[in-house]
CSV table of C-alpha atoms in Angstrom, one decimal:
chain,number,residue,atom,x,y,z
A,1,MET,CA,56.7,124.7,178.7
A,2,GLU,CA,56.9,124.5,174.7
A,3,HIS,CA,53.4,125.2,172.9
A,4,ARG,CA,52.8,125.9,169.0
A,5,LEU,CA,48.9,126.2,167.9
A,6,TYR,CA,48.2,126.6,164.3
A,7,HIS,CA,45.3,127.7,162.5
A,8,SER,CA,44.8,127.3,159.0
A,9,PRO,CA,43.2,130.7,157.3
A,10,ASP,CA,39.9,129.2,156.8
A,11,ASN,CA,39.7,127.2,160.1
A,12,ASP,CA,39.6,123.7,158.9
A,13,LEU,CA,43.3,122.4,159.9
A,14,THR,CA,44.3,122.7,163.5
A,15,ILE,CA,47.9,121.5,164.4
A,16,GLU,CA,49.3,121.9,168.3
A,17,LEU,CA,51.8,120.9,169.9
A,18,THR,CA,51.6,120.7,173.6
A,19,GLU,CA,53.6,119.8,177.1
A,20,THR,CA,49.9,119.8,178.7
A,21,GLU,CA,47.6,116.7,178.5
A,22,ILE,CA,45.1,116.4,175.7
A,23,ASP,CA,42.0,117.4,175.4
A,24,HIS,CA,40.7,115.2,172.6
A,25,GLU,CA,36.9,115.9,173.1
A,26,ALA,CA,37.3,119.2,172.5
A,27,LEU,CA,39.7,118.0,169.9
A,28,THR,CA,37.1,115.8,168.8
A,29,ALA,CA,34.0,118.7,168.9
A,30,ALA,CA,36.2,120.9,167.1
A,31,VAL,CA,35.9,118.9,163.4
A,32,ARG,CA,32.1,118.3,163.8
A,33,ASP,CA,30.6,120.3,160.8
A,34,PRO,CA,27.0,119.7,159.5
A,35,ALA,CA,28.2,118.9,156.2
A,36,CYS,CA,29.6,115.5,157.7
A,37,GLY,CA,28.3,112.1,158.2
A,38,ALA,CA,31.3,110.6,160.1
A,39,VAL,CA,34.1,112.3,162.9
A,40,VAL,CA,37.4,109.8,163.2
A,41,LEU,CA,39.1,110.2,166.2
A,42,PHE,CA,42.3,108.5,166.9
A,43,LEU,CA,44.7,108.5,169.8
A,44,GLY,CA,47.9,107.0,170.5
A,45,THR,CA,49.0,106.0,173.7
A,46,VAL,CA,51.7,104.9,176.1
A,47,ARG,CA,52.2,101.7,175.7
A,48,GLU,CA,53.9,99.8,178.8
A,49,PHE,CA,55.9,97.1,176.3
A,50,THR,CA,57.5,97.1,173.2
A,51,ALA,CA,59.3,93.8,172.0
A,52,GLY,CA,59.1,92.4,175.6
A,53,ARG,CA,61.0,95.6,177.5
A,54,GLN,CA,59.5,97.7,179.5
A,55,THR,CA,58.7,101.1,179.6
A,56,ASP,CA,58.1,103.1,182.5
A,57,SER,CA,57.4,106.6,180.9
A,58,LEU,CA,58.6,108.5,177.6
A,59,ALA,CA,59.6,112.0,176.8
A,60,TYR,CA,59.2,113.9,173.0
A,61,GLU,CA,61.0,116.1,171.8
A,62,ALA,CA,59.9,118.2,168.3
A,63,TYR,CA,61.7,120.5,165.9
A,64,HIS,CA,58.4,122.7,166.2
A,65,GLU,CA,58.7,124.6,163.1
A,66,MET,CA,58.7,122.4,160.8
A,67,ALA,CA,56.5,119.5,162.0
A,68,ILE,CA,54.0,122.3,162.0
A,69,LEU,CA,55.1,122.8,158.2
A,70,GLU,CA,55.0,119.0,157.5
A,71,LEU,CA,52.1,118.3,159.4
A,72,GLN,CA,50.9,120.8,156.8
A,73,ARG,CA,51.9,119.2,154.1
A,74,LEU,CA,50.4,115.7,154.7
A,75,VAL,CA,47.0,117.3,155.5
A,76,GLY,CA,47.5,118.8,152.2
A,77,GLU,CA,48.3,115.1,150.6
A,78,ALA,CA,45.7,113.7,152.1
A,79,ARG,CA,43.0,116.3,151.2
A,80,LYS,CA,44.4,114.8,147.3
A,81,SER,CA,42.9,111.6,148.0
A,82,TRP,CA,39.6,112.3,150.5
A,83,PRO,CA,37.0,114.9,150.9
A,84,LEU,CA,38.0,115.4,154.6
A,85,LYS,CA,36.2,118.7,155.9
A,86,ARG,CA,38.3,119.6,159.2
A,87,VAL,CA,40.9,118.2,160.7
A,88,GLY,CA,42.5,118.5,164.1
A,89,ILE,CA,46.0,117.0,164.9
A,90,VAL,CA,47.6,117.6,168.6
A,91,HIS,CA,51.1,116.2,169.7
A,92,ARG,CA,51.9,115.6,173.4
A,93,LEU,CA,55.7,116.7,174.1
A,94,GLY,CA,57.5,116.2,177.2
A,95,HIS,CA,57.8,113.8,179.9
A,96,LEU,CA,54.4,111.1,179.2
A,97,ASP,CA,53.2,108.3,181.7
A,98,LEU,CA,51.8,104.9,180.8
A,99,GLY,CA,48.5,105.2,179.2
A,100,GLU,CA,49.0,108.8,178.0
A,101,THR,CA,48.0,110.2,175.0
A,102,ALA,CA,50.8,110.8,173.1
A,103,ILE,CA,48.9,112.0,169.6
A,104,ALA,CA,44.9,113.2,168.6
A,105,ILE,CA,43.9,112.6,165.1
A,106,ALA,CA,40.5,113.8,164.9
A,107,VAL,CA,39.1,113.9,160.9
A,108,SER,CA,35.5,115.1,160.1
A,109,SER,CA,34.3,113.8,156.8
A,110,PRO,CA,30.6,113.6,154.8
A,111,HIS,CA,30.9,109.5,154.9
A,112,ARG,CA,32.8,107.2,157.0
A,113,ALA,CA,35.2,105.6,154.3
A,114,GLU,CA,36.9,108.7,153.8
A,115,ALA,CA,37.5,109.0,157.4
A,116,PHE,CA,38.8,106.2,158.4
A,117,ALA,CA,40.9,106.2,155.5
A,118,GLY,CA,42.7,109.6,156.0
A,119,THR,CA,43.0,109.3,159.7
A,120,GLN,CA,45.0,105.8,158.7
A,121,PHE,CA,47.1,108.2,156.2
A,122,LEU,CA,48.0,110.8,158.6
A,123,MET,CA,49.0,108.4,161.3
A,124,ASP,CA,51.2,106.2,158.9
A,125,GLU,CA,52.8,109.5,157.6
A,126,ILE,CA,53.1,110.9,160.5
A,127,LYS,CA,55.1,108.2,162.1
A,128,LYS,CA,57.5,108.2,158.8
A,129,SER,CA,58.3,112.4,158.4
A,130,VAL,CA,57.0,114.5,161.3
A,131,PRO,CA,60.0,115.7,163.2
A,132,ILE,CA,59.6,114.1,166.4
A,133,TRP,CA,61.1,112.2,168.6
A,134,LYS,CA,60.5,109.4,171.4
A,135,GLN,CA,62.6,108.5,173.9
A,136,GLU,CA,62.0,105.7,176.2
A,137,HIS,CA,62.9,105.3,180.0
A,138,TRP,CA,62.8,101.9,180.4
A,139,SER,CA,61.9,99.8,183.6
A,140,ASP,CA,65.2,98.9,184.3
A,141,GLY,CA,67.0,102.6,184.4
A,142,THR,CA,68.3,103.3,181.3
A,143,THR,CA,67.1,105.6,178.6
A,144,GLU,CA,67.3,105.5,174.8
A,145,TRP,CA,66.5,107.7,171.6
A,146,VAL,CA,64.3,105.7,169.3
A,147,HIS,CA,65.8,106.3,165.8
A,148,PRO,CA,65.0,103.4,163.8
A,149,GLY,CA,68.0,102.3,161.5
A,150,PHE,CA,70.5,104.2,163.5
A,151,PRO,CA,73.9,102.7,163.7
A,152,THR,CA,73.7,101.6,167.9
A,153,PRO,CA,75.7,103.8,169.7
B,1,MET,CA,73.8,137.5,168.2
B,2,PRO,CA,74.3,135.2,165.0
B,3,SER,CA,76.3,136.8,161.9
B,4,THR,CA,73.8,137.1,159.1
B,5,ALA,CA,76.5,135.7,157.2
B,6,ASN,CA,76.0,132.7,159.2
B,7,ILE,CA,73.8,129.7,158.8
B,8,THR,CA,72.6,128.1,161.6
B,9,VAL,CA,72.8,124.1,162.6
B,10,ARG,CA,70.4,122.2,164.5
B,11,PHE,CA,70.5,119.1,165.9
B,12,PHE,CA,68.1,116.6,167.2
B,13,ALA,CA,67.7,114.1,170.0
B,14,GLN,CA,70.5,111.6,169.8
B,15,LEU,CA,72.6,114.3,167.9
B,16,LYS,CA,71.8,116.8,170.4
B,17,GLU,CA,73.0,114.5,173.5
B,18,VAL,CA,76.0,113.3,171.1
B,19,ALA,CA,77.4,116.9,170.1
B,20,GLY,CA,76.1,118.0,173.6
B,21,THR,CA,74.7,121.0,171.6
B,22,GLY,CA,71.3,121.6,170.2
B,23,GLU,CA,72.8,124.4,167.3
B,24,THR,CA,75.7,125.5,166.3
B,25,GLN,CA,76.8,128.2,163.7
B,26,LEU,CA,78.5,128.4,160.5
B,27,ILE,CA,80.2,130.6,158.1
B,28,CYS,CA,78.8,130.1,155.1
B,29,GLN,CA,80.9,130.1,152.3
B,30,GLN,CA,80.6,131.0,148.6
B,31,ALA,CA,78.3,127.8,146.4
B,32,MET,CA,77.8,125.9,149.7
B,33,ARG,CA,75.8,123.1,149.7
B,34,ILE,CA,73.7,120.6,152.3
B,35,ALA,CA,76.7,118.4,151.7
B,36,ASP,CA,79.5,120.6,152.5
B,37,VAL,CA,77.4,121.7,155.7
B,38,LYS,CA,77.5,117.9,156.6
B,39,GLN,CA,80.9,117.6,155.8
B,40,GLN,CA,82.2,120.7,158.1
B,41,ILE,CA,80.2,119.1,161.1
B,42,ALA,CA,81.6,115.5,160.5
B,43,ASP,CA,84.8,117.4,160.9
B,44,GLU,CA,83.9,119.5,163.7
B,45,TYR,CA,82.0,117.2,165.8
B,46,PRO,CA,83.8,113.5,165.1
B,47,LEU,CA,81.4,111.9,167.0
B,48,LEU,CA,78.7,112.7,164.9
B,49,ALA,CA,80.1,111.1,161.8
B,50,PRO,CA,78.6,107.8,162.3
B,51,TYR,CA,75.4,108.8,162.4
B,52,LEU,CA,75.6,110.9,159.7
B,53,LYS,CA,75.1,108.7,156.8
B,54,SER,CA,71.4,108.2,158.2
B,55,VAL,CA,70.4,111.6,158.5
B,56,PHE,CA,67.8,113.4,157.2
B,57,THR,CA,68.5,117.4,156.2
B,58,ALA,CA,66.4,120.2,156.2
B,59,LEU,CA,66.6,123.4,155.2
B,60,ASN,CA,64.2,126.4,156.2
B,61,GLY,CA,62.2,123.3,157.2
B,62,SER,CA,61.6,121.5,154.4
B,63,TYR,CA,63.5,118.2,154.1
B,64,CYS,CA,66.3,118.8,151.4
B,65,GLY,CA,69.1,116.7,149.3
B,66,GLY,CA,72.7,117.3,149.7
B,67,GLU,CA,72.8,119.3,146.4
B,68,THR,CA,70.7,122.2,148.1
B,69,GLU,CA,72.4,125.2,147.9
B,70,VAL,CA,72.5,126.9,150.8
B,71,ASN,CA,72.7,130.7,151.7
B,72,PRO,CA,73.3,133.1,154.5
B,73,GLY,CA,70.5,133.2,157.1
B,74,ASP,CA,69.6,130.0,156.3
B,75,GLU,CA,68.5,127.2,159.0
B,76,ILE,CA,69.9,124.0,158.4
B,77,ALA,CA,68.7,121.1,160.5
B,78,PHE,CA,69.7,117.4,160.8
B,79,ILE,CA,66.7,115.0,161.4
B,80,PRO,CA,67.6,111.7,162.9
B,81,PRO,CA,65.0,109.1,162.3
B,82,VAL,CA,61.6,110.4,163.4
B,83,SER,CA,59.8,108.2,166.2
B,84,GLY,CA,56.7,110.4,167.0
B,85,GLY,CA,53.0,109.5,167.2
């Protein structure tokens, strides 16, 4: 089973890629800090309908080594704009059922505006550049890798 | 064991399915660039060719352009459009 865990040297960033269920309560607890008045938790969950098509389940695959490097880079970018104290990011891999959590991002910051903005930035950028891919298992029995902009086979 | 004179090329998601493998080795030539690796892969795996215009490339875990030089022992990855989150 694939599992990767990264802790920054001063313990203000945790990144995890896992095939087991995400414990978002533990992730949220880990970013709490007495210097902070705000903790934001974002969960991305498996949706049943996409543009009218019905999903049965998803499978996620990652280029693990690069995904962790790219997530570190994005958190560094976010910290140039907002004073994020602690950040925790967990992405689920392998098979996921409807409603399960695919990604959890927890951020703490002295004030809420920075925590909201930093979390939104991270989620938006993750969708653009982190080498993780989703395979749709549609309810009609077909499967499809989601590669926006790819030529159709 | 892969020879240190080789480079490793990795494929993911649909590219892996089309190629029928997650990785392959190429012999690293003198003054080889990412664009040369792409060309060699297109020749070796003709079914991948239509997709290669739309893939990003990474060298040892960082995105890189076609002119980037490749050295023995490097890992090159073809990154299809991502869909995590």
